[in-house]
mmCIF file of C-alpha atoms and ligand atoms in Angstrom:
data_model
loop_
_atom_site.group_PDB
_atom_site.id
_atom_site.type_symbol
_atom_site.label_atom_id
_atom_site.label_comp_id
_atom_site.label_asym_id
_atom_site.label_seq_id
_atom_site.Cartn_x
_atom_site.Cartn_y
_atom_site.Cartn_z
ATOM 1 C CA MET A 12 -8.023 -18.986 2.140
ATOM 2 C CA ASN A 13 -7.644 -17.348 -1.408
ATOM 3 C CA ASN A 14 -9.677 -15.049 -3.230
ATOM 4 C CA LYS A 15 -9.329 -12.515 -0.727
ATOM 5 C CA SER A 16 -9.414 -8.587 -1.636
ATOM 6 C CA ILE A 17 -6.993 -6.259 -0.129
ATOM 7 C CA ILE A 18 -6.952 -2.449 -0.628
ATOM 8 C CA PHE A 19 -3.982 -0.364 0.388
ATOM 9 C CA VAL A 20 -4.495 3.276 1.551
ATOM 10 C CA CYS A 21 -2.266 6.009 2.158
ATOM 11 C CA LEU A 22 -2.731 10.048 2.095
ATOM 12 C CA GLY A 23 -1.950 10.573 -1.793
ATOM 13 C CA ASN A 24 -1.948 7.333 -3.373
ATOM 14 C CA ILE A 25 1.310 8.232 -5.435
ATOM 15 C CA CYS A 26 4.215 7.358 -3.103
ATOM 16 C CA ARG A 27 3.459 4.380 -0.612
ATOM 17 C CA SER A 28 0.327 2.610 -1.261
ATOM 18 C CA PRO A 29 1.273 2.122 -5.042
ATOM 19 C CA ILE A 30 4.547 0.463 -3.884
ATOM 20 C CA ALA A 31 2.303 -1.959 -1.514
ATOM 21 C CA GLU A 32 -0.214 -2.784 -4.495
ATOM 22 C CA GLY A 33 2.830 -3.560 -6.787
ATOM 23 C CA VAL A 34 4.595 -5.707 -4.149
ATOM 24 C CA ALA A 35 1.436 -7.392 -3.278
ATOM 25 C CA LYS A 36 0.543 -8.079 -7.191
ATOM 26 C CA LYS A 37 4.124 -9.347 -7.800
ATOM 27 C CA TYR A 38 3.969 -11.658 -4.656
ATOM 28 C CA ALA A 39 0.240 -12.785 -5.823
ATOM 29 C CA LEU A 40 1.439 -13.605 -8.960
ATOM 30 C CA GLU A 41 4.440 -15.478 -8.160
ATOM 31 C CA ASN A 42 2.922 -17.584 -5.878
ATOM 32 C CA ASN A 43 -0.559 -18.377 -7.804
ATOM 33 C CA LEU A 44 -2.614 -16.625 -5.311
ATOM 34 C CA ASP A 45 -5.985 -15.494 -6.711
ATOM 35 C CA ILE A 46 -6.283 -12.347 -4.864
ATOM 36 C CA ILE A 47 -7.644 -8.835 -5.845
ATOM 37 C CA VAL A 48 -5.420 -6.289 -5.154
ATOM 38 C CA GLU A 49 -5.721 -2.167 -5.407
ATOM 39 C CA SER A 50 -4.619 0.851 -3.762
ATOM 40 C CA ALA A 51 -6.038 4.127 -3.247
ATOM 41 C CA GLY A 52 -5.489 7.601 -1.058
ATOM 42 C CA THR A 53 -7.696 9.553 1.280
ATOM 43 C CA GLY A 54 -6.846 12.810 -0.095
ATOM 44 C CA SER A 55 -8.056 13.783 -3.786
ATOM 45 C CA TRP A 56 -4.981 16.128 -4.769
ATOM 46 C CA HIS A 57 -3.197 13.397 -7.107
ATOM 47 C CA VAL A 58 -6.149 11.691 -8.559
ATOM 48 C CA GLY A 59 -5.458 10.582 -12.046
ATOM 49 C CA GLU A 60 -1.724 10.863 -11.568
ATOM 50 C CA HIS A 61 0.913 8.100 -12.206
ATOM 51 C CA PRO A 62 3.086 7.200 -8.885
ATOM 52 C CA CYS A 63 5.974 9.662 -7.703
ATOM 53 C CA PRO A 64 9.072 9.103 -9.781
ATOM 54 C CA ASP A 65 11.110 8.132 -6.671
ATOM 55 C CA SER A 66 8.517 5.582 -5.788
ATOM 56 C CA VAL A 67 8.582 4.156 -9.419
ATOM 57 C CA LYS A 68 12.278 4.237 -9.419
ATOM 58 C CA ILE A 69 12.624 2.286 -6.283
ATOM 59 C CA ALA A 70 10.159 -0.138 -7.116
ATOM 60 C CA ARG A 71 11.864 -0.604 -10.406
ATOM 61 C CA MET A 72 15.150 -1.093 -8.684
ATOM 62 C CA ASN A 73 13.522 -4.043 -6.653
ATOM 63 C CA ASN A 74 11.781 -5.412 -9.919
ATOM 64 C CA VAL A 75 8.349 -4.104 -9.303
ATOM 65 C CA ASP A 76 6.876 -1.987 -12.097
ATOM 66 C CA ILE A 77 4.431 0.477 -10.712
ATOM 67 C CA SER A 78 4.499 3.007 -13.317
ATOM 68 C CA LYS A 79 1.388 2.521 -15.116
ATOM 69 C CA GLN A 80 -1.005 2.561 -11.748
ATOM 70 C CA ILE A 81 -3.346 5.827 -11.681
ATOM 71 C CA ALA A 82 -3.934 7.444 -8.337
ATOM 72 C CA ARG A 83 -7.540 7.421 -7.349
ATOM 73 C CA GLN A 84 -9.431 8.341 -3.909
ATOM 74 C CA VAL A 85 -10.791 5.868 -1.698
ATOM 75 C CA LYS A 86 -14.492 5.896 -1.435
ATOM 76 C CA LYS A 87 -17.127 4.235 1.122
ATOM 77 C CA GLU A 88 -18.051 1.527 -1.259
ATOM 78 C CA ASP A 89 -14.124 -0.049 -0.805
ATOM 79 C CA PHE A 90 -15.210 -0.403 2.715
ATOM 80 C CA SER A 91 -17.621 -3.147 2.099
ATOM 81 C CA LYS A 92 -16.185 -4.335 -1.153
ATOM 82 C CA TYR A 93 -12.455 -5.397 0.162
ATOM 83 C CA ASP A 94 -11.934 -7.737 2.795
ATOM 84 C CA LEU A 95 -8.830 -6.039 4.145
ATOM 85 C CA VAL A 96 -8.514 -2.394 4.326
ATOM 86 C CA ILE A 97 -4.779 -1.545 5.081
ATOM 87 C CA GLY A 98 -3.401 2.084 6.090
ATOM 88 C CA LEU A 99 0.092 2.844 5.626
ATOM 89 C CA ASP A 100 0.422 4.578 8.715
ATOM 90 C CA SER A 101 -1.645 6.115 11.858
ATOM 91 C CA SER A 102 -3.213 9.178 10.161
ATOM 92 C CA ASN A 103 -4.248 6.734 7.085
ATOM 93 C CA ILE A 104 -5.960 4.535 9.726
ATOM 94 C CA GLN A 105 -7.600 7.663 11.394
ATOM 95 C CA ASN A 106 -8.688 8.930 8.263
ATOM 96 C CA LEU A 107 -10.249 5.695 7.214
ATOM 97 C CA LYS A 108 -12.004 5.596 10.550
ATOM 98 C CA ASN A 109 -13.601 9.012 10.086
ATOM 99 C CA LEU A 110 -14.779 7.847 6.708
ATOM 100 C CA GLY A 111 -16.652 5.105 8.034
ATOM 101 C CA CYS A 112 -14.470 2.175 7.855
ATOM 102 C CA LYS A 113 -14.836 -0.035 10.848
ATOM 103 C CA ASN A 114 -11.752 -2.303 10.547
ATOM 104 C CA PRO A 115 -8.799 -0.665 9.182
ATOM 105 C CA ILE A 116 -5.519 -2.569 9.682
ATOM 106 C CA LYS A 117 -2.118 -0.951 9.910
ATOM 107 C CA LEU A 118 0.448 -2.117 7.764
ATOM 108 C CA GLY A 119 3.230 -2.018 10.233
ATOM 109 C CA ASP A 120 1.692 -4.479 12.264
ATOM 110 C CA TYR A 121 3.122 -7.212 10.108
ATOM 111 C CA GLY A 122 6.524 -7.038 10.709
ATOM 112 C CA TYR A 123 7.391 -3.586 12.251
ATOM 113 C CA GLU A 124 5.403 -3.507 15.703
ATOM 114 C CA GLY A 125 2.937 -1.254 14.254
ATOM 115 C CA ASP A 126 5.217 1.377 13.056
ATOM 116 C CA ASP A 127 3.940 3.926 10.513
ATOM 117 C CA VAL A 128 5.535 3.659 7.105
ATOM 118 C CA PRO A 129 7.097 7.064 6.652
ATOM 119 C CA ASP A 130 5.698 9.627 4.492
ATOM 120 C CA PRO A 131 8.508 10.155 1.781
ATOM 121 C CA TYR A 132 6.480 12.868 -0.065
ATOM 122 C CA PHE A 133 8.735 15.601 1.768
ATOM 123 C CA PHE A 134 11.828 13.777 1.742
ATOM 124 C CA GLU A 135 14.516 15.717 0.088
ATOM 125 C CA GLY A 136 15.364 13.400 -2.762
ATOM 126 C CA PHE A 137 15.856 9.944 -3.210
ATOM 127 C CA GLU A 138 17.566 9.123 0.210
ATOM 128 C CA GLY A 139 15.195 7.027 2.273
ATOM 129 C CA PHE A 140 13.012 5.598 -0.207
ATOM 130 C CA ASP A 141 15.077 2.119 0.020
ATOM 131 C CA LYS A 142 13.697 2.235 3.793
ATOM 132 C CA VAL A 143 10.015 2.726 2.984
ATOM 133 C CA PHE A 144 10.122 0.128 0.258
ATOM 134 C CA GLU A 145 11.912 -2.314 2.568
ATOM 135 C CA MET A 146 9.444 -1.872 5.413
ATOM 136 C CA ILE A 147 6.504 -2.305 2.750
ATOM 137 C CA ASP A 148 8.067 -5.236 0.864
ATOM 138 C CA ILE A 149 8.397 -7.238 4.515
ATOM 139 C CA CYS A 150 5.005 -6.115 5.904
ATOM 140 C CA VAL A 151 2.991 -6.925 2.795
ATOM 141 C CA ARG A 152 4.543 -10.432 2.056
ATOM 142 C CA ASN A 153 3.832 -10.973 5.971
ATOM 143 C CA LEU A 154 0.469 -9.965 5.608
ATOM 144 C CA ILE A 155 -0.415 -12.195 2.712
ATOM 145 C CA LYS A 156 1.341 -14.951 3.985
ATOM 146 C CA LYS A 157 -0.827 -14.881 7.429
ATOM 147 C CA GLU A 158 -4.229 -13.428 5.971
ATOM 148 C CA VAL A 159 -4.367 -14.742 2.638
ATOM 149 C CA GLU A 160 -2.250 -18.292 2.777
ATOM 150 C CA GLY A 161 -2.865 -18.741 6.591
ATOM 151 C CA LYS A 162 0.764 -19.311 7.215
HETATM 152 P P1 4NP B 11 1.543 9.171 -0.168
HETATM 153 O O1 4NP B 11 2.175 10.496 0.147
HETATM 154 O O2 4NP B 11 0.510 9.366 0.884
HETATM 155 O O3 4NP B 11 2.589 8.007 0.334
HETATM 156 O O4 4NP B 11 1.085 8.953 -1.378
HETATM 157 C C1 4NP B 11 1.903 11.645 -0.225
HETATM 158 C C2 4NP B 11 1.494 12.373 -1.513
HETATM 159 C C3 4NP B 11 1.185 13.499 -1.656
HETATM 160 C C4 4NP B 11 0.987 14.479 -0.401
HETATM 161 C C5 4NP B 11 1.090 13.940 0.892
HETATM 162 C C6 4NP B 11 1.678 12.499 1.106
HETATM 163 N N1 4NP B 11 0.237 15.515 -0.453
HETATM 164 O O5 4NP B 11 0.188 16.432 0.568
HETATM 165 O O6 4NP B 11 0.105 15.774 -1.729
#
């Protein structure tokens, strides 16, 4: 069951999927899981950038360091390289399908009845980032428990 690889995909790879990557890597470390975790965006606007300051801040408030991550764009090879391709909202899932990913999974299916993780890029200020973090945190843990640990 171990040794799985997971890629989290949102639109810009600077707000939501970096949080998912950080939470998953921390969970894996704490639970001695030998998994590969990455994140990417379907868009290219922010390639090479660090995560947005409010995502770095809410992650740090929850003892997760995402500050050193670098945004990249998802590529077709990722769909065969990773066992699990996880979209953060339904438009990410649609974009992934359009790019040729056959079986993207929605993160919200793991604890939020399939809800979209809201895109905080257009939030006014920091308000709302706590909810985004909480949703990602719960769903990522549930996902790994089920799909990696078989619990
Ligand atoms: P993310 O947020 O998909 O959670 O990284 C966004 C970041 C950038 C843009 C949209 C969403 N953008 O339009 O540049």
